[in-house]
Each structure stands twice: as C-alpha cells, then as structure tokens.
C-alpha cells in the first residue's frame, strides 16, 4: 500500500474509533438515508505538489483531505447539536494523536464550513466540511 493510502486508512481508522455510533466512509457517495449516529465521509483529497529534500531524496506532502460530517434529525436544535458533537469529536481525535499512530508526521483540522441544510423526505440534514491536512514523507524511490 502506498504512503498516501496508508495515511488515508489511518485517518479513517482514527475517526471510526472515535465515532462508534456514526458510519465513517471513505471515497463513497453519501447515502440516501443517514445513520442515526451521524455519517462521516472522507474524500481522497489532494496531496498537492510536494516539497523536495534532495539528500536523501524525500517528497513531503501536505495532503488536504475533505471530511464531510452529516447529521440528520427532525428538529434543528438536535441536528445542530449532533453535528457539533461530530465535529468536536473529530477535532479531539486528531488532536489526541497528531501522527495517527505514527503513520503521518502531522495531522491538523481546519475550521468547519457549514453547508446549507438539505432535505430527505420530511427530515432535514445538516452538513459541515472540514479539511484534515495530513503531512507525510514519501522516499524518492517510492513516490506515490
């Protein structure tokens, strides 16, 4: 598995462990019905252009990974509280282990971008997107 895939798998594992009542997905479309504990979708993101160290040859990526949190509930107050709990838990999980078990050099979370509420049937959903930046090195002979 490439360093990039290993980093994304470590992010998913960290969030799944921190959010046992939510469904954590990676690179899957969001469903038509959401889990009662919330849904979290981890996108593939953009590793961007690496910084290069020449001796030894190492590429350092700052991979911006979008994470979408979704809360579905009939009342706006409960929906907002659930979404806030998801975002707070994600932030705390990353802050508790910035290396995601030693897989990355550093992980950081952006402020959430709150999205407009949508509707599924008679129930409203609230969503927020955060960017988790994963910093990791890839040796020159294993560029992913």
Tab-separated table of N, CA and C in Angstrom:
chain	number	residue	atom	x	y	z
A	1	UNK	N	0.856	-1.173	0.000
A	1	UNK	CA	0.000	0.000	0.000
A	1	UNK	C	0.900	1.233	0.000
A	2	UNK	N	0.526	2.237	-0.774
A	2	UNK	CA	1.312	3.468	-0.853
A	2	UNK	C	1.226	4.252	0.458
A	3	UNK	N	2.133	5.185	0.643
A	3	UNK	CA	2.125	6.034	1.827
A	3	UNK	C	0.825	6.836	1.870
A	4	UNK	N	0.383	7.321	0.726
A	4	UNK	CA	-0.865	8.085	0.640
A	4	UNK	C	-2.048	7.246	1.120
A	5	UNK	N	-2.174	6.035	0.608
A	5	UNK	CA	-3.279	5.160	1.007
A	5	UNK	C	-3.182	4.766	2.476
A	6	UNK	N	-1.973	4.559	2.958
A	6	UNK	CA	-1.779	4.229	4.369
A	6	UNK	C	-2.219	5.386	5.259
A	7	UNK	N	-1.896	6.617	4.855
A	7	UNK	CA	-2.298	7.799	5.623
A	7	UNK	C	-3.819	7.947	5.636
A	8	UNK	N	-4.465	7.749	4.499
A	8	UNK	CA	-5.918	7.852	4.434
A	8	UNK	C	-6.593	6.743	5.247
A	9	UNK	N	-6.036	5.546	5.208
A	9	UNK	CA	-6.579	4.442	6.006
A	9	UNK	C	-6.430	4.729	7.502
A	10	UNK	N	-5.311	5.332	7.894
A	10	UNK	CA	-5.101	5.677	9.306
A	10	UNK	C	-6.093	6.749	9.745
A	11	UNK	N	-6.388	7.713	8.878
A	11	UNK	CA	-7.385	8.733	9.201
A	11	UNK	C	-8.748	8.077	9.388
A	12	UNK	N	-9.134	7.202	8.485
A	12	UNK	CA	-10.425	6.519	8.607
A	12	UNK	C	-10.480	5.705	9.894
A	13	UNK	N	-9.430	4.971	10.205
A	13	UNK	CA	-9.410	4.157	11.422
A	13	UNK	C	-9.523	5.029	12.677
A	14	UNK	N	-8.830	6.165	12.680
A	14	UNK	CA	-8.883	7.079	13.821
A	14	UNK	C	-10.296	7.617	14.022
A	15	UNK	N	-10.929	8.040	12.936
A	15	UNK	CA	-12.280	8.599	13.044
A	15	UNK	C	-13.306	7.525	13.382
A	16	UNK	N	-13.164	6.336	12.815
A	16	UNK	CA	-14.100	5.250	13.117
A	16	UNK	C	-14.018	4.857	14.592
A	17	UNK	N	-12.812	4.844	15.144
A	17	UNK	CA	-12.651	4.509	16.561
A	17	UNK	C	-13.242	5.594	17.461
A	18	UNK	N	-13.110	6.845	17.046
A	18	UNK	CA	-13.609	7.957	17.860
A	18	UNK	C	-15.120	8.138	17.746
A	19	UNK	N	-15.692	7.665	16.659
A	19	UNK	CA	-17.125	7.851	16.393
A	19	UNK	C	-17.833	6.501	16.258
A	20	UNK	N	-17.937	5.730	17.328
A	20	UNK	CA	-18.503	4.378	17.209
A	20	UNK	C	-19.984	4.356	16.806
A	21	UNK	N	-20.714	5.430	17.037
A	21	UNK	CA	-22.133	5.454	16.676
A	21	UNK	C	-22.381	5.984	15.268
A	22	UNK	N	-21.368	6.575	14.671
A	22	UNK	CA	-21.508	7.127	13.320
A	22	UNK	C	-20.965	6.131	12.302
A	23	UNK	N	-21.381	6.308	11.076
A	23	UNK	CA	-20.827	5.498	9.996
A	23	UNK	C	-19.753	6.337	9.317
A	24	UNK	N	-18.528	5.812	9.273
A	24	UNK	CA	-17.406	6.507	8.656
A	24	UNK	C	-17.112	5.809	7.330
A	25	UNK	N	-17.152	6.582	6.246
A	25	UNK	CA	-16.935	6.044	4.902
A	25	UNK	C	-15.743	6.743	4.265
A	26	UNK	N	-15.124	6.049	3.341
A	26	UNK	CA	-14.028	6.661	2.594
A	26	UNK	C	-14.305	6.527	1.110
A	27	UNK	N	-14.292	7.655	0.435
A	27	UNK	CA	-14.454	7.709	-1.026
A	27	UNK	C	-15.704	6.975	-1.499
A	28	UNK	N	-16.753	7.072	-0.725
A	28	UNK	CA	-18.044	6.509	-1.107
A	28	UNK	C	-19.041	7.663	-1.168
A	29	UNK	N	-20.035	7.561	-2.026
A	29	UNK	CA	-21.055	8.616	-2.027
A	29	UNK	C	-21.857	8.553	-0.738
A	30	UNK	N	-22.372	9.697	-0.324
A	30	UNK	CA	-23.235	9.705	0.851
A	30	UNK	C	-24.540	8.997	0.502
A	31	UNK	N	-25.106	8.298	1.459
A	31	UNK	CA	-26.316	7.503	1.193
A	31	UNK	C	-27.576	8.364	1.127
A	32	UNK	N	-28.677	7.731	0.733
A	32	UNK	CA	-29.970	8.408	0.734
A	32	UNK	C	-30.511	8.543	2.149
A	33	UNK	N	-30.203	7.570	3.002
A	33	UNK	CA	-30.598	7.623	4.412
A	33	UNK	C	-29.334	7.606	5.239
A	34	UNK	N	-29.324	8.452	6.256
A	34	UNK	CA	-28.133	8.579	7.081
A	34	UNK	C	-28.261	7.773	8.357
A	35	UNK	N	-27.122	7.403	8.895
A	35	UNK	CA	-27.057	6.655	10.131
A	35	UNK	C	-27.568	7.534	11.279
A	36	UNK	N	-28.316	6.981	12.234
A	36	UNK	CA	-28.824	7.790	13.348
A	36	UNK	C	-27.713	8.446	14.171
A	37	UNK	N	-26.533	7.846	14.191
A	37	UNK	CA	-25.411	8.418	14.928
A	37	UNK	C	-24.605	9.409	14.116
A	38	UNK	N	-25.026	9.665	12.889
A	38	UNK	CA	-24.314	10.581	12.006
A	38	UNK	C	-23.520	9.829	10.962
A	39	UNK	N	-23.149	10.527	9.923
A	39	UNK	CA	-22.327	9.966	8.856
A	39	UNK	C	-21.135	10.876	8.635
A	40	UNK	N	-19.990	10.254	8.348
A	40	UNK	CA	-18.768	10.989	8.055
A	40	UNK	C	-18.193	10.397	6.774
A	41	UNK	N	-17.943	11.250	5.796
A	41	UNK	CA	-17.357	10.804	4.526
A	41	UNK	C	-15.985	11.429	4.372
A	42	UNK	N	-14.994	10.572	4.162
A	42	UNK	CA	-13.616	11.016	3.943
A	42	UNK	C	-13.352	10.942	2.444
A	43	UNK	N	-13.028	12.079	1.848
A	43	UNK	CA	-12.712	12.103	0.424
A	43	UNK	C	-11.251	11.741	0.186
A	44	UNK	N	-10.894	11.583	-1.071
A	44	UNK	CA	-9.500	11.280	-1.406
A	44	UNK	C	-8.610	12.497	-1.235
A	45	UNK	N	-9.156	13.677	-1.477
A	45	UNK	CA	-8.394	14.897	-1.283
A	45	UNK	C	-7.330	15.129	-2.331
A	46	UNK	N	-6.469	16.078	-2.035
A	46	UNK	CA	-5.424	16.494	-2.961
A	46	UNK	C	-4.084	16.543	-2.240
A	47	UNK	N	-3.158	15.659	-2.616
A	47	UNK	CA	-1.846	15.707	-1.982
A	47	UNK	C	-1.025	16.926	-2.393
A	48	UNK	N	-1.413	17.578	-3.475
A	48	UNK	CA	-0.700	18.771	-3.919
A	48	UNK	C	0.703	18.454	-4.407
A	49	UNK	N	1.463	19.517	-4.611
A	49	UNK	CA	2.856	19.365	-5.033
A	49	UNK	C	3.730	19.222	-3.788
A	50	UNK	N	4.624	18.252	-3.781
A	50	UNK	CA	5.435	18.032	-2.588
A	50	UNK	C	6.596	19.004	-2.477
A	51	UNK	N	7.045	19.180	-1.237
A	51	UNK	CA	8.340	19.817	-1.010
A	51	UNK	C	9.374	18.715	-1.207
A	52	UNK	N	10.504	19.070	-1.775
A	52	UNK	CA	11.515	18.063	-2.091
A	52	UNK	C	12.778	18.315	-1.277
A	53	UNK	N	13.239	17.268	-0.621
A	53	UNK	CA	14.540	17.279	0.049
A	53	UNK	C	15.448	16.393	-0.800
A	54	UNK	N	16.656	16.884	-1.118
A	54	UNK	CA	17.488	16.160	-2.075
A	54	UNK	C	18.427	15.115	-1.481
A	55	UNK	N	18.805	15.246	-0.244
A	55	UNK	CA	19.778	14.278	0.258
A	55	UNK	C	19.411	13.823	1.662
A	56	UNK	N	18.801	12.662	1.796
A	56	UNK	CA	18.335	11.764	0.735
A	56	UNK	C	17.064	12.316	0.095
A	57	UNK	N	16.744	11.801	-1.084
A	57	UNK	CA	15.584	12.271	-1.817
A	57	UNK	C	14.305	11.868	-1.088
A	58	UNK	N	13.558	12.892	-0.640
A	58	UNK	CA	12.307	12.678	0.082
A	58	UNK	C	11.304	13.724	-0.397
A	59	UNK	N	10.072	13.271	-0.636
A	59	UNK	CA	8.984	14.161	-1.004
A	59	UNK	C	8.074	14.317	0.217
A	60	UNK	N	7.843	15.562	0.648
A	60	UNK	CA	6.956	15.829	1.779
A	60	UNK	C	5.661	16.412	1.246
A	61	UNK	N	4.575	15.677	1.489
A	61	UNK	CA	3.259	16.086	1.021
A	61	UNK	C	2.465	16.715	2.151
A	62	UNK	N	1.656	17.703	1.802
A	62	UNK	CA	0.655	18.285	2.688
A	62	UNK	C	-0.687	18.011	2.011
A	63	UNK	N	-1.230	16.864	2.355
A	63	UNK	CA	-2.402	16.306	1.687
A	63	UNK	C	-3.680	16.858	2.325
A	64	UNK	N	-4.443	17.638	1.577
A	64	UNK	CA	-5.697	18.221	2.055
A	64	UNK	C	-6.835	17.237	1.794
A	65	UNK	N	-7.393	16.705	2.880
A	65	UNK	CA	-8.428	15.675	2.781
A	65	UNK	C	-9.763	16.257	3.263
A	66	UNK	N	-10.770	16.322	2.374
A	66	UNK	CA	-12.070	16.817	2.821
A	66	UNK	C	-12.803	15.750	3.639
A	67	UNK	N	-13.365	16.172	4.748
A	67	UNK	CA	-14.167	15.288	5.595
A	67	UNK	C	-15.521	15.966	5.773
A	68	UNK	N	-16.570	15.276	5.350
A	68	UNK	CA	-17.921	15.814	5.430
A	68	UNK	C	-18.667	15.091	6.551
A	69	UNK	N	-19.169	15.865	7.506
A	69	UNK	CA	-19.977	15.323	8.596
A	69	UNK	C	-21.435	15.642	8.314
A	70	UNK	N	-22.292	14.653	8.519
A	70	UNK	CA	-23.715	14.815	8.233
A	70	UNK	C	-24.522	14.378	9.446
A	71	UNK	N	-25.460	15.222	9.845
A	71	UNK	CA	-26.381	14.896	10.930
A	71	UNK	C	-27.801	15.036	10.402
A	72	UNK	N	-28.612	14.029	10.660
A	72	UNK	CA	-29.999	14.048	10.206
A	72	UNK	C	-30.900	13.930	11.429
A	73	UNK	N	-31.804	14.865	11.558
A	73	UNK	CA	-32.781	14.811	12.643
A	73	UNK	C	-33.921	15.750	12.308
A	74	UNK	N	-35.074	15.466	12.869
A	74	UNK	CA	-36.271	16.249	12.556
A	74	UNK	C	-36.213	17.668	13.111
A	75	UNK	N	-35.544	17.878	14.247
A	75	UNK	CA	-35.514	19.226	14.812
A	75	UNK	C	-34.159	19.886	14.562
A	76	UNK	N	-34.204	21.169	14.312
A	76	UNK	CA	-32.976	21.911	14.017
A	76	UNK	C	-32.016	21.909	15.202
A	77	UNK	N	-32.529	22.020	16.405
A	77	UNK	CA	-31.666	22.066	17.588
A	77	UNK	C	-30.925	20.746	17.786
A	78	UNK	N	-31.630	19.645	17.626
A	78	UNK	CA	-30.991	18.335	17.781
A	78	UNK	C	-29.982	18.091	16.662
A	79	UNK	N	-30.336	18.488	15.466
A	79	UNK	CA	-29.448	18.342	14.311
A	79	UNK	C	-28.170	19.145	14.520
A	80	UNK	N	-28.301	20.381	14.984
A	80	UNK	CA	-27.129	21.231	15.225
A	80	UNK	C	-26.263	20.659	16.336
A	81	UNK	N	-26.883	20.155	17.388
A	81	UNK	CA	-26.126	19.564	18.492
A	81	UNK	C	-25.382	18.309	18.037
A	82	UNK	N	-26.037	17.500	17.212
A	82	UNK	CA	-25.402	16.280	16.707
A	82	UNK	C	-24.224	16.618	15.801
A	83	UNK	N	-24.404	17.590	14.935
A	83	UNK	CA	-23.333	18.000	14.036
A	83	UNK	C	-22.157	18.568	14.827
A	84	UNK	N	-22.453	19.373	15.828
A	84	UNK	CA	-21.411	19.929	16.684
A	84	UNK	C	-20.654	18.818	17.412
A	85	UNK	N	-21.378	17.813	17.886
A	85	UNK	CA	-20.732	16.687	18.576
A	85	UNK	C	-19.817	15.914	17.625
A	86	UNK	N	-20.266	15.701	16.385
A	86	UNK	CA	-19.417	15.015	15.398
A	86	UNK	C	-18.133	15.797	15.147
A	87	UNK	N	-18.271	17.101	14.907
A	87	UNK	CA	-17.105	17.935	14.606
A	87	UNK	C	-16.152	18.025	15.796
A	88	UNK	N	-16.695	18.158	16.987
A	88	UNK	CA	-15.871	18.236	18.193
A	88	UNK	C	-15.103	16.932	18.401
A	89	UNK	N	-15.765	15.821	18.191
A	89	UNK	CA	-15.122	14.515	18.364
A	89	UNK	C	-14.031	14.304	17.323
A	90	UNK	N	-14.274	14.710	16.090
A	90	UNK	CA	-13.247	14.580	15.049
A	90	UNK	C	-12.024	15.415	15.428
A	91	UNK	N	-12.244	16.658	15.823
A	91	UNK	CA	-11.136	17.521	16.225
A	91	UNK	C	-10.365	16.955	17.405
A	92	UNK	N	-11.081	16.437	18.394
A	92	UNK	CA	-10.420	15.871	19.575
A	92	UNK	C	-9.627	14.613	19.228
A	93	UNK	N	-10.158	13.789	18.342
A	93	UNK	CA	-9.451	12.565	17.949
A	93	UNK	C	-8.138	12.881	17.236
A	94	UNK	N	-8.162	13.875	16.365
A	94	UNK	CA	-6.938	14.280	15.655
A	94	UNK	C	-5.957	14.918	16.643
A	95	UNK	N	-6.453	15.776	17.519
A	95	UNK	CA	-5.584	16.449	18.489
A	95	UNK	C	-4.941	15.456	19.461
A	96	UNK	N	-5.643	14.376	19.760
A	96	UNK	CA	-5.120	13.380	20.704
A	96	UNK	C	-3.958	12.584	20.120
A	97	UNK	N	-3.917	12.446	18.794
A	97	UNK	CA	-2.833	11.697	18.152
A	97	UNK	C	-2.540	12.323	16.797
A	98	UNK	N	-1.718	13.354	16.809
A	98	UNK	CA	-1.409	14.099	15.581
A	98	UNK	C	-0.662	13.274	14.537
A	99	UNK	N	-0.111	12.132	14.927
A	99	UNK	CA	0.616	11.299	13.958
A	99	UNK	C	-0.215	10.117	13.468
A	100	UNK	N	-1.455	10.025	13.917
A	100	UNK	CA	-2.356	8.923	13.538
A	100	UNK	C	-1.668	7.566	13.715
A	101	UNK	N	-1.135	7.382	14.895
A	101	UNK	CA	-0.476	6.116	15.200
A	101	UNK	C	0.909	5.983	14.586
A	102	UNK	N	1.545	7.113	14.289
A	102	UNK	CA	2.884	7.087	13.707
A	102	UNK	C	2.907	6.980	12.191
A	103	UNK	N	1.747	7.069	11.569
A	103	UNK	CA	1.658	6.925	10.107
A	103	UNK	C	2.020	8.218	9.384
A	104	UNK	N	1.658	9.370	9.965
A	104	UNK	CA	1.952	10.655	9.337
A	104	UNK	C	2.843	11.475	10.270
A	105	UNK	N	3.450	12.512	9.720
A	105	UNK	CA	4.277	13.411	10.525
A	105	UNK	C	3.382	14.310	11.367
A	106	UNK	N	2.276	14.777	10.775
A	106	UNK	CA	1.392	15.702	11.470
A	106	UNK	C	0.017	15.672	10.813
A	107	UNK	N	-1.013	15.820	11.616
A	107	UNK	CA	-2.379	15.952	11.112
A	107	UNK	C	-2.999	17.170	11.775
A	108	UNK	N	-3.740	17.933	10.993
A	108	UNK	CA	-4.366	19.139	11.516
A	108	UNK	C	-5.757	19.274	10.904
A	109	UNK	N	-6.637	19.962	11.610
A	109	UNK	CA	-8.025	20.103	11.182
A	109	UNK	C	-8.347	21.580	10.995
A	110	UNK	N	-9.017	21.908	9.884
A	110	UNK	CA	-9.450	23.283	9.637
A	110	UNK	C	-10.744	23.568	10.398
A	111	UNK	N	-11.108	24.826	10.400
A	111	UNK	CA	-12.424	25.197	10.923
A	111	UNK	C	-13.483	24.640	9.976
A	112	UNK	N	-14.653	24.300	10.499
A	112	UNK	CA	-15.686	23.739	9.629
A	112	UNK	C	-16.326	24.791	8.735
A	113	UNK	N	-16.706	24.342	7.566
A	113	UNK	CA	-17.520	25.157	6.668
A	113	UNK	C	-18.918	24.562	6.721
A	114	UNK	N	-19.812	25.295	7.318
A	114	UNK	CA	-21.179	24.806	7.479
A	114	UNK	C	-21.898	24.947	6.147
A	115	UNK	N	-22.539	23.875	5.731
A	115	UNK	CA	-23.251	23.867	4.458
A	115	UNK	C	-24.739	24.103	4.699
A	116	UNK	N	-25.395	24.535	3.672
A	116	UNK	CA	-26.840	24.752	3.769
A	116	UNK	C	-27.524	23.430	4.075
A	117	UNK	N	-28.593	23.517	4.822
A	117	UNK	CA	-29.337	22.311	5.152
A	117	UNK	C	-30.066	21.792	3.930
A	118	UNK	N	-30.115	20.484	3.832
A	118	UNK	CA	-30.856	19.836	2.765
A	118	UNK	C	-32.005	19.046	3.365
A	119	UNK	N	-32.799	18.455	2.521
A	119	UNK	CA	-33.950	17.685	2.994
A	119	UNK	C	-33.958	16.327	2.322
A	120	UNK	N	-34.265	15.322	3.121
A	120	UNK	CA	-34.508	13.980	2.604
A	120	UNK	C	-35.889	13.605	3.115
A	121	UNK	N	-36.851	13.552	2.227
A	121	UNK	CA	-38.217	13.328	2.669
A	121	UNK	C	-38.649	14.485	3.550
A	122	UNK	N	-39.145	14.168	4.735
A	122	UNK	CA	-39.586	15.201	5.666
A	122	UNK	C	-38.507	15.574	6.671
A	123	UNK	N	-37.360	14.942	6.572
A	123	UNK	CA	-36.309	15.162	7.558
A	123	UNK	C	-35.198	16.016	6.965
A	124	UNK	N	-34.733	16.981	7.734
A	124	UNK	CA	-33.644	17.846	7.300
A	124	UNK	C	-32.306	17.255	7.716
A	125	UNK	N	-31.286	17.579	6.953
A	125	UNK	CA	-29.933	17.177	7.293
A	125	UNK	C	-29.062	18.420	7.383
A	126	UNK	N	-28.107	18.378	8.280
A	126	UNK	CA	-27.110	19.428	8.392
A	126	UNK	C	-25.762	18.842	8.036
A	127	UNK	N	-24.972	19.571	7.289
A	127	UNK	CA	-23.653	19.079	6.905
A	127	UNK	C	-22.598	20.141	7.168
A	128	UNK	N	-21.401	19.670	7.387
A	128	UNK	CA	-20.248	20.556	7.558
A	128	UNK	C	-19.048	19.865	6.938
A	129	UNK	N	-18.199	20.658	6.320
A	129	UNK	CA	-16.983	20.126	5.718
A	129	UNK	C	-15.783	20.703	6.439
A	130	UNK	N	-14.872	19.830	6.801
A	130	UNK	CA	-13.593	20.257	7.352
A	130	UNK	C	-12.500	19.704	6.452
A	131	UNK	N	-11.357	20.323	6.489
A	131	UNK	CA	-10.196	19.821	5.765
A	131	UNK	C	-9.208	19.304	6.798
A	132	UNK	N	-8.868	18.033	6.670
A	132	UNK	CA	-7.830	17.449	7.511
A	132	UNK	C	-6.567	17.429	6.660
A	133	UNK	N	-5.551	18.124	7.121
A	133	UNK	CA	-4.279	18.155	6.392
A	133	UNK	C	-3.357	17.104	6.990
A	134	UNK	N	-2.939	16.174	6.134
A	134	UNK	CA	-2.021	15.114	6.535
A	134	UNK	C	-0.654	15.414	5.938
A	135	UNK	N	0.352	15.508	6.792
A	135	UNK	CA	1.717	15.760	6.316
A	135	UNK	C	2.469	14.429	6.445
A	136	UNK	N	3.042	13.993	5.323
A	136	UNK	CA	3.778	12.736	5.328
A	136	UNK	C	4.907	12.780	4.310
A	137	UNK	N	5.910	11.968	4.568
A	137	UNK	CA	7.074	11.854	3.682
A	137	UNK	C	6.966	10.610	2.834
A	138	UNK	N	7.409	10.733	1.596
A	138	UNK	CA	7.496	9.590	0.694
A	138	UNK	C	8.942	9.541	0.204
A	139	UNK	N	9.640	8.424	0.438
A	139	UNK	CA	11.018	8.319	-0.062
A	139	UNK	C	11.038	8.447	-1.592
A	140	UNK	N	12.107	8.978	-2.098
A	140	UNK	CA	12.243	9.202	-3.539
A	140	UNK	C	12.073	7.956	-4.366
A	141	UNK	N	12.399	6.794	-3.811
A	141	UNK	CA	12.278	5.567	-4.577
A	141	UNK	C	10.891	4.935	-4.456
A	142	UNK	N	9.973	5.583	-3.739
A	142	UNK	CA	8.634	5.021	-3.527
A	142	UNK	C	7.562	6.067	-3.739
A	143	UNK	N	7.796	7.008	-4.651
A	143	UNK	CA	6.842	8.088	-4.867
A	143	UNK	C	5.472	7.529	-5.188
A	144	UNK	N	4.466	7.998	-4.411
A	144	UNK	CA	3.095	7.508	-4.594
A	144	UNK	C	2.254	8.548	-5.264
